[in-house]
């Protein structure tokens, strides 16, 4: 049974940094691309970033490019999201999500974690 | 930039058929994906690659995609299906979500 658990959220001042973690279990992490998706309070879903199964490819939404970095440590069954220069508009629930296709990412999400809340506020 | 358009809300009586649409330029040439999100919960994939249902998703959920519109159909809608529904597509190595449709079952 696939299980994803995010952590690392919290309250941070504008301009600050935060590192989110996602620990995966129930499947072989190094066979799947992994994504981060966020949802601002009362708003819709917004894709943030993807990392390929082996970490060799990374892609980002334009809204976070240059400020956010995705990484993974397959030996630790974990995926990370390093968030720098945070803005108020980055306030959201951040979900870790598993890509639906073995090895080659097809950019859809067949399992989601419960999310971790990031609040950017002074 | 590429956009997917969904109606903000749809209402349906229990037992009837609900149709939720997702419009985008050339949508039929892409794969459509649909997610259900209930209040306070994470999204759940209900349709992938236009028409396929993941394991555990009831048969009353179905999908289609042609022209500029993808459609999620819920046949025999149940009260438990009341939720927000988001369509999603992949465009030039980026993920696009529709704005979401709130399905009310009453």
JSON list of C-alpha atoms in Angstrom, two decimals:
[
{"chain": "A", "resi": 1, "resn": "UNK", "atom": "CA", "xyz": [0.00, 0.00, 0.00]},
{"chain": "A", "resi": 2, "resn": "UNK", "atom": "CA", "xyz": [1.47, 3.32, -1.10]},
{"chain": "A", "resi": 3, "resn": "UNK", "atom": "CA", "xyz": [2.04, 5.78, 1.71]},
{"chain": "A", "resi": 4, "resn": "UNK", "atom": "CA", "xyz": [3.39, 9.32, 1.41]},
{"chain": "A", "resi": 5, "resn": "UNK", "atom": "CA", "xyz": [3.96, 11.55, 4.41]},
{"chain": "A", "resi": 6, "resn": "UNK", "atom": "CA", "xyz": [5.06, 15.16, 4.17]},
{"chain": "A", "resi": 7, "resn": "UNK", "atom": "CA", "xyz": [6.69, 17.20, 6.90]},
{"chain": "A", "resi": 8, "resn": "UNK", "atom": "CA", "xyz": [8.58, 20.44, 7.37]},
{"chain": "A", "resi": 9, "resn": "UNK", "atom": "CA", "xyz": [5.79, 22.96, 6.94]},
{"chain": "A", "resi": 10, "resn": "UNK", "atom": "CA", "xyz": [5.28, 25.87, 9.30]},
{"chain": "A", "resi": 11, "resn": "UNK", "atom": "CA", "xyz": [5.17, 29.62, 9.60]},
{"chain": "A", "resi": 12, "resn": "UNK", "atom": "CA", "xyz": [8.01, 31.56, 7.97]},
{"chain": "A", "resi": 13, "resn": "UNK", "atom": "CA", "xyz": [8.60, 35.24, 7.33]},
{"chain": "A", "resi": 14, "resn": "UNK", "atom": "CA", "xyz": [8.65, 36.64, 3.80]},
{"chain": "A", "resi": 15, "resn": "UNK", "atom": "CA", "xyz": [12.09, 36.12, 2.33]},
{"chain": "A", "resi": 16, "resn": "UNK", "atom": "CA", "xyz": [12.71, 33.11, 4.53]},
{"chain": "A", "resi": 17, "resn": "UNK", "atom": "CA", "xyz": [13.45, 29.49, 3.68]},
{"chain": "A", "resi": 18, "resn": "UNK", "atom": "CA", "xyz": [11.90, 26.14, 4.42]},
{"chain": "A", "resi": 19, "resn": "UNK", "atom": "CA", "xyz": [12.71, 22.55, 3.51]},
{"chain": "A", "resi": 20, "resn": "UNK", "atom": "CA", "xyz": [9.85, 20.12, 3.02]},
{"chain": "A", "resi": 21, "resn": "UNK", "atom": "CA", "xyz": [10.31, 16.36, 3.18]},
{"chain": "A", "resi": 22, "resn": "UNK", "atom": "CA", "xyz": [8.23, 13.51, 1.85]},
{"chain": "A", "resi": 23, "resn": "UNK", "atom": "CA", "xyz": [8.85, 9.97, 3.04]},
{"chain": "A", "resi": 24, "resn": "UNK", "atom": "CA", "xyz": [7.53, 7.21, 0.83]},
{"chain": "A", "resi": 25, "resn": "UNK", "atom": "CA", "xyz": [6.67, 3.60, 1.59]},
{"chain": "A", "resi": 26, "resn": "UNK", "atom": "CA", "xyz": [4.77, 0.73, 0.04]},
{"chain": "A", "resi": 27, "resn": "UNK", "atom": "CA", "xyz": [6.44, 0.98, -3.36]},
{"chain": "A", "resi": 28, "resn": "UNK", "atom": "CA", "xyz": [9.91, 1.21, -4.86]},
{"chain": "A", "resi": 29, "resn": "UNK", "atom": "CA", "xyz": [10.57, 4.96, -4.86]},
{"chain": "A", "resi": 30, "resn": "UNK", "atom": "CA", "xyz": [13.47, 4.79, -7.32]},
{"chain": "A", "resi": 31, "resn": "UNK", "atom": "CA", "xyz": [11.11, 3.50, -10.03]},
{"chain": "A", "resi": 32, "resn": "UNK", "atom": "CA", "xyz": [8.89, 6.60, -10.11]},
{"chain": "A", "resi": 33, "resn": "UNK", "atom": "CA", "xyz": [8.99, 10.29, -10.76]},
{"chain": "A", "resi": 34, "resn": "UNK", "atom": "CA", "xyz": [7.75, 12.37, -7.87]},
{"chain": "A", "resi": 35, "resn": "UNK", "atom": "CA", "xyz": [5.96, 15.71, -7.75]},
{"chain": "A", "resi": 36, "resn": "UNK", "atom": "CA", "xyz": [5.04, 18.51, -5.41]},
{"chain": "A", "resi": 37, "resn": "UNK", "atom": "CA", "xyz": [1.62, 20.12, -5.84]},
{"chain": "A", "resi": 38, "resn": "UNK", "atom": "CA", "xyz": [0.29, 22.99, -3.74]},
{"chain": "A", "resi": 39, "resn": "UNK", "atom": "CA", "xyz": [-3.08, 24.44, -2.88]},
{"chain": "A", "resi": 40, "resn": "UNK", "atom": "CA", "xyz": [-3.54, 27.91, -1.46]},
{"chain": "A", "resi": 41, "resn": "UNK", "atom": "CA", "xyz": [-6.31, 28.21, 1.16]},
{"chain": "A", "resi": 42, "resn": "UNK", "atom": "CA", "xyz": [-9.69, 28.00, -0.56]},
{"chain": "A", "resi": 43, "resn": "UNK", "atom": "CA", "xyz": [-8.09, 27.81, -4.00]},
{"chain": "A", "resi": 44, "resn": "UNK", "atom": "CA", "xyz": [-7.37, 25.21, -6.66]},
{"chain": "A", "resi": 45, "resn": "UNK", "atom": "CA", "xyz": [-4.44, 22.92, -7.29]},
{"chain": "A", "resi": 46, "resn": "UNK", "atom": "CA", "xyz": [-1.12, 24.17, -8.64]},
{"chain": "A", "resi": 47, "resn": "UNK", "atom": "CA", "xyz": [1.69, 21.92, -9.75]},
{"chain": "A", "resi": 48, "resn": "UNK", "atom": "CA", "xyz": [5.06, 23.00, -8.36]},
{"chain": "A", "resi": 49, "resn": "UNK", "atom": "CA", "xyz": [7.82, 20.63, -9.46]},
{"chain": "A", "resi": 50, "resn": "UNK", "atom": "CA", "xyz": [8.75, 17.14, -10.65]},
{"chain": "A", "resi": 51, "resn": "UNK", "atom": "CA", "xyz": [11.88, 15.04, -10.30]},
{"chain": "A", "resi": 52, "resn": "UNK", "atom": "CA", "xyz": [12.57, 11.99, -12.45]},
{"chain": "A", "resi": 53, "resn": "UNK", "atom": "CA", "xyz": [12.95, 8.53, -10.95]},
{"chain": "A", "resi": 54, "resn": "UNK", "atom": "CA", "xyz": [16.73, 8.81, -10.83]},
{"chain": "A", "resi": 55, "resn": "UNK", "atom": "CA", "xyz": [16.95, 12.52, -10.06]},
{"chain": "A", "resi": 56, "resn": "UNK", "atom": "CA", "xyz": [18.52, 13.37, -13.41]},
{"chain": "A", "resi": 57, "resn": "UNK", "atom": "CA", "xyz": [15.68, 15.60, -14.59]},
{"chain": "A", "resi": 58, "resn": "UNK", "atom": "CA", "xyz": [13.86, 18.32, -12.73]},
{"chain": "A", "resi": 59, "resn": "UNK", "atom": "CA", "xyz": [11.18, 20.70, -13.90]},
{"chain": "A", "resi": 60, "resn": "UNK", "atom": "CA", "xyz": [9.47, 23.61, -12.17]},
{"chain": "A", "resi": 61, "resn": "UNK", "atom": "CA", "xyz": [6.43, 25.80, -12.51]},
{"chain": "A", "resi": 62, "resn": "UNK", "atom": "CA", "xyz": [7.24, 29.29, -13.73]},
{"chain": "A", "resi": 63, "resn": "UNK", "atom": "CA", "xyz": [5.88, 30.77, -10.50]},
{"chain": "A", "resi": 64, "resn": "UNK", "atom": "CA", "xyz": [8.60, 29.09, -8.41]},
{"chain": "A", "resi": 65, "resn": "UNK", "atom": "CA", "xyz": [11.49, 28.79, -10.83]},
{"chain": "A", "resi": 66, "resn": "UNK", "atom": "CA", "xyz": [14.73, 30.04, -9.33]},
{"chain": "A", "resi": 67, "resn": "UNK", "atom": "CA", "xyz": [13.39, 29.99, -5.77]},
{"chain": "A", "resi": 68, "resn": "UNK", "atom": "CA", "xyz": [12.49, 26.35, -5.25]},
{"chain": "A", "resi": 69, "resn": "UNK", "atom": "CA", "xyz": [14.55, 23.19, -5.73]},
{"chain": "A", "resi": 70, "resn": "UNK", "atom": "CA", "xyz": [13.40, 19.57, -5.76]},
{"chain": "A", "resi": 71, "resn": "UNK", "atom": "CA", "xyz": [15.66, 16.68, -4.83]},
{"chain": "A", "resi": 72, "resn": "UNK", "atom": "CA", "xyz": [15.46, 13.05, -3.79]},
{"chain": "A", "resi": 73, "resn": "UNK", "atom": "CA", "xyz": [17.38, 10.46, -1.82]},
{"chain": "A", "resi": 74, "resn": "UNK", "atom": "CA", "xyz": [16.21, 7.05, -2.94]},
{"chain": "A", "resi": 75, "resn": "UNK", "atom": "CA", "xyz": [18.29, 5.35, -0.27]},
{"chain": "A", "resi": 76, "resn": "UNK", "atom": "CA", "xyz": [16.22, 7.19, 2.34]},
{"chain": "A", "resi": 77, "resn": "UNK", "atom": "CA", "xyz": [12.94, 6.80, 0.43]},
{"chain": "A", "resi": 78, "resn": "UNK", "atom": "CA", "xyz": [12.56, 10.56, 0.52]},
{"chain": "A", "resi": 79, "resn": "UNK", "atom": "CA", "xyz": [11.85, 13.51, -1.70]},
{"chain": "A", "resi": 80, "resn": "UNK", "atom": "CA", "xyz": [12.56, 17.10, -0.71]},
{"chain": "A", "resi": 81, "resn": "UNK", "atom": "CA", "xyz": [11.49, 20.61, -1.64]},
{"chain": "A", "resi": 82, "resn": "UNK", "atom": "CA", "xyz": [13.88, 23.41, -0.72]},
{"chain": "A", "resi": 83, "resn": "UNK", "atom": "CA", "xyz": [11.99, 26.70, -0.71]},
{"chain": "A", "resi": 84, "resn": "UNK", "atom": "CA", "xyz": [13.90, 29.99, -0.63]},
{"chain": "A", "resi": 85, "resn": "UNK", "atom": "CA", "xyz": [12.93, 33.66, -0.91]},
{"chain": "A", "resi": 86, "resn": "UNK", "atom": "CA", "xyz": [9.41, 32.76, 0.19]},
{"chain": "A", "resi": 87, "resn": "UNK", "atom": "CA", "xyz": [6.56, 35.11, -0.65]},
{"chain": "A", "resi": 88, "resn": "UNK", "atom": "CA", "xyz": [3.12, 35.53, 0.89]},
{"chain": "A", "resi": 89, "resn": "UNK", "atom": "CA", "xyz": [1.64, 33.96, -2.24]},
{"chain": "A", "resi": 90, "resn": "UNK", "atom": "CA", "xyz": [3.56, 30.75, -1.49]},
{"chain": "A", "resi": 91, "resn": "UNK", "atom": "CA", "xyz": [1.22, 30.16, 1.45]},
{"chain": "A", "resi": 92, "resn": "UNK", "atom": "CA", "xyz": [-0.42, 26.82, 0.72]},
{"chain": "A", "resi": 93, "resn": "UNK", "atom": "CA", "xyz": [-0.83, 23.17, 1.59]},
{"chain": "A", "resi": 94, "resn": "UNK", "atom": "CA", "xyz": [2.02, 21.35, -0.11]},
{"chain": "A", "resi": 95, "resn": "UNK", "atom": "CA", "xyz": [1.33, 17.82, -1.30]},
{"chain": "A", "resi": 96, "resn": "UNK", "atom": "CA", "xyz": [3.84, 15.20, -2.31]},
{"chain": "A", "resi": 97, "resn": "UNK", "atom": "CA", "xyz": [2.48, 13.04, -5.13]},
{"chain": "A", "resi": 98, "resn": "UNK", "atom": "CA", "xyz": [3.67, 9.93, -6.94]},
{"chain": "A", "resi": 99, "resn": "UNK", "atom": "CA", "xyz": [3.70, 9.87, -10.73]},
{"chain": "A", "resi": 100, "resn": "UNK", "atom": "CA", "xyz": [1.38, 7.31, -12.22]},
{"chain": "A", "resi": 101, "resn": "UNK", "atom": "CA", "xyz": [3.78, 5.68, -14.64]},
{"chain": "A", "resi": 102, "resn": "UNK", "atom": "CA", "xyz": [6.73, 3.36, -14.03]},
{"chain": "A", "resi": 103, "resn": "UNK", "atom": "CA", "xyz": [10.09, 5.06, -14.78]},
{"chain": "A", "resi": 104, "resn": "UNK", "atom": "CA", "xyz": [8.91, 7.50, -17.46]},
{"chain": "A", "resi": 105, "resn": "UNK", "atom": "CA", "xyz": [6.97, 10.33, -15.80]},
{"chain": "A", "resi": 106, "resn": "UNK", "atom": "CA", "xyz": [3.60, 10.97, -17.40]},
{"chain": "A", "resi": 107, "resn": "UNK", "atom": "CA", "xyz": [2.88, 13.93, -15.16]},
{"chain": "A", "resi": 108, "resn": "UNK", "atom": "CA", "xyz": [-0.17, 12.71, -13.36]},
{"chain": "A", "resi": 109, "resn": "UNK", "atom": "CA", "xyz": [-0.61, 11.73, -9.74]},
{"chain": "A", "resi": 110, "resn": "UNK", "atom": "CA", "xyz": [-1.94, 8.38, -8.61]},
{"chain": "A", "resi": 111, "resn": "UNK", "atom": "CA", "xyz": [-1.18, 8.77, -4.91]},
{"chain": "A", "resi": 112, "resn": "UNK", "atom": "CA", "xyz": [-1.01, 11.86, -2.72]},
{"chain": "A", "resi": 113, "resn": "UNK", "atom": "CA", "xyz": [0.21, 12.52, 0.80]},
{"chain": "A", "resi": 114, "resn": "UNK", "atom": "CA", "xyz": [-1.92, 14.34, 3.40]},
{"chain": "A", "resi": 115, "resn": "UNK", "atom": "CA", "xyz": [0.07, 17.53, 2.83]},
{"chain": "A", "resi": 116, "resn": "UNK", "atom": "CA", "xyz": [2.06, 19.95, 4.97]},
{"chain": "A", "resi": 117, "resn": "UNK", "atom": "CA", "xyz": [0.96, 23.55, 5.48]},
{"chain": "A", "resi": 118, "resn": "UNK", "atom": "CA", "xyz": [3.32, 26.41, 4.70]},
{"chain": "A", "resi": 119, "resn": "UNK", "atom": "CA", "xyz": [2.34, 29.87, 5.90]},
{"chain": "A", "resi": 120, "resn": "UNK", "atom": "CA", "xyz": [4.39, 32.87, 4.82]},
{"chain": "A", "resi": 121, "resn": "UNK", "atom": "CA", "xyz": [3.60, 35.75, 7.11]},
{"chain": "A", "resi": 122, "resn": "UNK", "atom": "CA", "xyz": [5.31, 38.44, 9.12]},
{"chain": "B", "resi": 1, "resn": "UNK", "atom": "CA", "xyz": [-0.12, 30.11, -21.52]},
{"chain": "B", "resi": 2, "resn": "UNK", "atom": "CA", "xyz": [-2.33, 27.04, -21.72]},
{"chain": "B", "resi": 3, "resn": "UNK", "atom": "CA", "xyz": [-5.54, 27.08, -19.69]},
{"chain": "B", "resi": 4, "resn": "UNK", "atom": "CA", "xyz": [-8.19, 24.54, -18.73]},
{"chain": "B", "resi": 5, "resn": "UNK", "atom": "CA", "xyz": [-11.67, 25.91, -18.03]},
{"chain": "B", "resi": 6, "resn": "UNK", "atom": "CA", "xyz": [-14.21, 24.28, -15.73]},
{"chain": "B", "resi": 7, "resn": "UNK", "atom": "CA", "xyz": [-17.59, 25.49, -14.57]},
{"chain": "B", "resi": 8, "resn": "UNK", "atom": "CA", "xyz": [-17.35, 26.60, -10.92]},
{"chain": "B", "resi": 9, "resn": "UNK", "atom": "CA", "xyz": [-20.31, 24.51, -9.84]},
{"chain": "B", "resi": 10, "resn": "UNK", "atom": "CA", "xyz": [-22.62, 21.72, -10.96]},
{"chain": "B", "resi": 11, "resn": "UNK", "atom": "CA", "xyz": [-25.69, 20.40, -9.17]},
{"chain": "B", "resi": 12, "resn": "UNK", "atom": "CA", "xyz": [-27.28, 17.00, -9.58]},
{"chain": "B", "resi": 13, "resn": "UNK", "atom": "CA", "xyz": [-30.05, 15.05, -7.86]},
{"chain": "B", "resi": 14, "resn": "UNK", "atom": "CA", "xyz": [-29.11, 11.74, -6.22]},
{"chain": "B", "resi": 15, "resn": "UNK", "atom": "CA", "xyz": [-29.32, 8.89, -8.70]},
{"chain": "B", "resi": 16, "resn": "UNK", "atom": "CA", "xyz": [-29.01, 11.15, -11.72]},
{"chain": "B", "resi": 17, "resn": "UNK", "atom": "CA", "xyz": [-26.06, 11.62, -14.06]},
{"chain": "B", "resi": 18, "resn": "UNK", "atom": "CA", "xyz": [-23.56, 14.42, -13.46]},
{"chain": "B", "resi": 19, "resn": "UNK", "atom": "CA", "xyz": [-21.35, 15.73, -16.24]},
{"chain": "B", "resi": 20, "resn": "UNK", "atom": "CA", "xyz": [-18.35, 17.90, -15.47]},
{"chain": "B", "resi": 21, "resn": "UNK", "atom": "CA", "xyz": [-16.52, 19.41, -18.42]},
{"chain": "B", "resi": 22, "resn": "UNK", "atom": "CA", "xyz": [-12.99, 20.69, -18.91]},
{"chain": "B", "resi": 23, "resn": "UNK", "atom": "CA", "xyz": [-12.22, 22.84, -21.95]},
{"chain": "B", "resi": 24, "resn": "UNK", "atom": "CA", "xyz": [-8.89, 23.73, -23.46]},
{"chain": "B", "resi": 25, "resn": "UNK", "atom": "CA", "xyz": [-7.42, 24.35, -26.87]},
{"chain": "B", "resi": 26, "resn": "UNK", "atom": "CA", "xyz": [-6.88, 20.97, -28.49]},
{"chain": "B", "resi": 27, "resn": "UNK", "atom": "CA", "xyz": [-7.71, 19.16, -25.27]},
{"chain": "B", "resi": 28, "resn": "UNK", "atom": "CA", "xyz": [-8.65, 16.02, -27.19]},
{"chain": "B", "resi": 29, "resn": "UNK", "atom": "CA", "xyz": [-5.05, 15.69, -28.37]},
{"chain": "B", "resi": 30, "resn": "UNK", "atom": "CA", "xyz": [-3.81, 15.42, -24.79]},
{"chain": "B", "resi": 31, "resn": "UNK", "atom": "CA", "xyz": [-4.55, 12.96, -22.02]},
{"chain": "B", "resi": 32, "resn": "UNK", "atom": "CA", "xyz": [-7.09, 14.16, -19.45]},
{"chain": "B", "resi": 33, "resn": "UNK", "atom": "CA", "xyz": [-6.92, 13.26, -15.78]},
{"chain": "B", "resi": 34, "resn": "UNK", "atom": "CA", "xyz": [-9.53, 13.85, -13.09]},
{"chain": "B", "resi": 35, "resn": "UNK", "atom": "CA", "xyz": [-9.22, 14.21, -9.34]},
{"chain": "B", "resi": 36, "resn": "UNK", "atom": "CA", "xyz": [-11.85, 14.25, -6.61]},
{"chain": "B", "resi": 37, "resn": "UNK", "atom": "CA", "xyz": [-11.19, 16.29, -3.48]},
{"chain": "B", "resi": 38, "resn": "UNK", "atom": "CA", "xyz": [-13.46, 16.28, -0.46]},
{"chain": "B", "resi": 39, "resn": "UNK", "atom": "CA", "xyz": [-13.20, 18.99, 2.21]},
{"chain": "B", "resi": 40, "resn": "UNK", "atom": "CA", "xyz": [-10.09, 18.63, 4.34]},
{"chain": "B", "resi": 41, "resn": "UNK", "atom": "CA", "xyz": [-8.77, 15.72, 2.31]},
{"chain": "B", "resi": 42, "resn": "UNK", "atom": "CA", "xyz": [-6.09, 15.19, -0.31]},
{"chain": "B", "resi": 43, "resn": "UNK", "atom": "CA", "xyz": [-7.11, 14.79, -3.94]},
{"chain": "B", "resi": 44, "resn": "UNK", "atom": "CA", "xyz": [-7.86, 11.30, -5.26]},
{"chain": "B", "resi": 45, "resn": "UNK", "atom": "CA", "xyz": [-7.30, 10.23, -8.86]},
{"chain": "B", "resi": 46, "resn": "UNK", "atom": "CA", "xyz": [-10.60, 9.02, -10.34]},
{"chain": "B", "resi": 47, "resn": "UNK", "atom": "CA", "xyz": [-9.84, 8.93, -14.10]},
{"chain": "B", "resi": 48, "resn": "UNK", "atom": "CA", "xyz": [-6.52, 8.76, -15.95]},
{"chain": "B", "resi": 49, "resn": "UNK", "atom": "CA", "xyz": [-5.57, 8.71, -19.62]},
{"chain": "B", "resi": 50, "resn": "UNK", "atom": "CA", "xyz": [-9.01, 10.02, -20.58]},
{"chain": "B", "resi": 51, "resn": "UNK", "atom": "CA", "xyz": [-11.07, 6.94, -19.76]},
{"chain": "B", "resi": 52, "resn": "UNK", "atom": "CA", "xyz": [-9.30, 4.62, -17.32]},
{"chain": "B", "resi": 53, "resn": "UNK", "atom": "CA", "xyz": [-10.38, 4.09, -13.73]},
{"chain": "B", "resi": 54, "resn": "UNK", "atom": "CA", "xyz": [-7.80, 3.36, -11.02]},
{"chain": "B", "resi": 55, "resn": "UNK", "atom": "CA", "xyz": [-8.32, 0.35, -8.83]},
{"chain": "B", "resi": 56, "resn": "UNK", "atom": "CA", "xyz": [-10.98, 1.04, -6.21]},
{"chain": "B", "resi": 57, "resn": "UNK", "atom": "CA", "xyz": [-12.80, 3.77, -8.13]},
{"chain": "B", "resi": 58, "resn": "UNK", "atom": "CA", "xyz": [-16.49, 2.86, -8.66]},
{"chain": "B", "resi": 59, "resn": "UNK", "atom": "CA", "xyz": [-17.70, 2.03, -12.15]},
{"chain": "B", "resi": 60, "resn": "UNK", "atom": "CA", "xyz": [-20.12, 4.97, -12.05]},
{"chain": "B", "resi": 61, "resn": "UNK", "atom": "CA", "xyz": [-17.14, 7.24, -12.79]},
{"chain": "B", "resi": 62, "resn": "UNK", "atom": "CA", "xyz": [-16.25, 7.46, -16.47]},
{"chain": "B", "resi": 63, "resn": "UNK", "atom": "CA", "xyz": [-14.39, 9.84, -18.75]},
{"chain": "B", "resi": 64, "resn": "UNK", "atom": "CA", "xyz": [-14.21, 10.95, -22.35]},
{"chain": "B", "resi": 65, "resn": "UNK", "atom": "CA", "xyz": [-12.09, 13.41, -24.29]},
{"chain": "B", "resi": 66, "resn": "UNK", "atom": "CA", "xyz": [-12.41, 14.78, -27.81]},
{"chain": "B", "resi": 67, "resn": "UNK", "atom": "CA", "xyz": [-12.17, 18.06, -29.65]},
{"chain": "B", "resi": 68, "resn": "UNK", "atom": "CA", "xyz": [-11.56, 20.77, -27.10]},
{"chain": "B", "resi": 69, "resn": "UNK", "atom": "CA", "xyz": [-13.41, 19.18, -24.19]},
{"chain": "B", "resi": 70, "resn": "UNK", "atom": "CA", "xyz": [-12.83, 16.41, -21.68]},
{"chain": "B", "resi": 71, "resn": "UNK", "atom": "CA", "xyz": [-15.80, 15.20, -19.67]},
{"chain": "B", "resi": 72, "resn": "UNK", "atom": "CA", "xyz": [-16.11, 13.40, -16.36]},
{"chain": "B", "resi": 73, "resn": "UNK", "atom": "CA", "xyz": [-19.41, 11.58, -16.03]},
{"chain": "B", "resi": 74, "resn": "UNK", "atom": "CA", "xyz": [-20.82, 10.21, -12.81]},
{"chain": "B", "resi": 75, "resn": "UNK", "atom": "CA", "xyz": [-23.75, 7.88, -13.40]},
{"chain": "B", "resi": 76, "resn": "UNK", "atom": "CA", "xyz": [-26.18, 7.24, -10.58]},
{"chain": "B", "resi": 77, "resn": "UNK", "atom": "CA", "xyz": [-24.58, 10.00, -8.52]},
{"chain": "B", "resi": 78, "resn": "UNK", "atom": "CA", "xyz": [-24.46, 9.36, -4.80]},
{"chain": "B", "resi": 79, "resn": "UNK", "atom": "CA", "xyz": [-24.38, 11.83, -1.93]},
{"chain": "B", "resi": 80, "resn": "UNK", "atom": "CA", "xyz": [-20.84, 10.64, -1.18]},
{"chain": "B", "resi": 81, "resn": "UNK", "atom": "CA", "xyz": [-19.75, 11.97, -4.59]},
{"chain": "B", "resi": 82, "resn": "UNK", "atom": "CA", "xyz": [-20.25, 15.57, -3.45]},
{"chain": "B", "resi": 83, "resn": "UNK", "atom": "CA", "xyz": [-16.78, 17.10, -3.78]},
{"chain": "B", "resi": 84, "resn": "UNK", "atom": "CA", "xyz": [-14.56, 19.36, -5.82]},
{"chain": "B", "resi": 85, "resn": "UNK", "atom": "CA", "xyz": [-13.38, 17.87, -9.11]},
{"chain": "B", "resi": 86, "resn": "UNK", "atom": "CA", "xyz": [-10.26, 19.00, -10.94]},
{"chain": "B", "resi": 87, "resn": "UNK", "atom": "CA", "xyz": [-9.21, 18.16, -14.45]},
{"chain": "B", "resi": 88, "resn": "UNK", "atom": "CA", "xyz": [-5.56, 18.07, -15.37]},
{"chain": "B", "resi": 89, "resn": "UNK", "atom": "CA", "xyz": [-3.44, 17.84, -18.50]},
{"chain": "B", "resi": 90, "resn": "UNK", "atom": "CA", "xyz": [0.20, 17.95, -19.42]},
{"chain": "B", "resi": 91, "resn": "UNK", "atom": "CA", "xyz": [1.37, 20.71, -21.75]},
{"chain": "B", "resi": 92, "resn": "UNK", "atom": "CA", "xyz": [4.99, 21.27, -22.81]},
{"chain": "B", "resi": 93, "resn": "UNK", "atom": "CA", "xyz": [6.52, 19.57, -19.77]},
{"chain": "B", "resi": 94, "resn": "UNK", "atom": "CA", "xyz": [4.32, 21.36, -17.31]},
{"chain": "B", "resi": 95, "resn": "UNK", "atom": "CA", "xyz": [1.14, 20.38, -15.52]},
{"chain": "B", "resi": 96, "resn": "UNK", "atom": "CA", "xyz": [-2.04, 22.37, -15.93]},
{"chain": "B", "resi": 97, "resn": "UNK", "atom": "CA", "xyz": [-5.04, 22.05, -13.63]},
{"chain": "B", "resi": 98, "resn": "UNK", "atom": "CA", "xyz": [-8.50, 23.33, -14.31]},
{"chain": "B", "resi": 99, "resn": "UNK", "atom": "CA", "xyz": [-9.96, 25.70, -11.74]},
{"chain": "B", "resi": 100, "resn": "UNK", "atom": "CA", "xyz": [-12.15, 22.98, -10.26]},
{"chain": "B", "resi": 101, "resn": "UNK", "atom": "CA", "xyz": [-15.87, 22.25, -10.21]},
{"chain": "B", "resi": 102, "resn": "UNK", "atom": "CA", "xyz": [-17.84, 21.94, -7.00]},
{"chain": "B", "resi": 103, "resn": "UNK", "atom": "CA", "xyz": [-20.35, 19.12, -7.40]},
{"chain": "B", "resi": 104, "resn": "UNK", "atom": "CA", "xyz": [-23.40, 19.45, -5.20]},
{"chain": "B", "resi": 105, "resn": "UNK", "atom": "CA", "xyz": [-25.70, 16.46, -4.82]},
{"chain": "B", "resi": 106, "resn": "UNK", "atom": "CA", "xyz": [-29.15, 17.51, -3.67]}
]
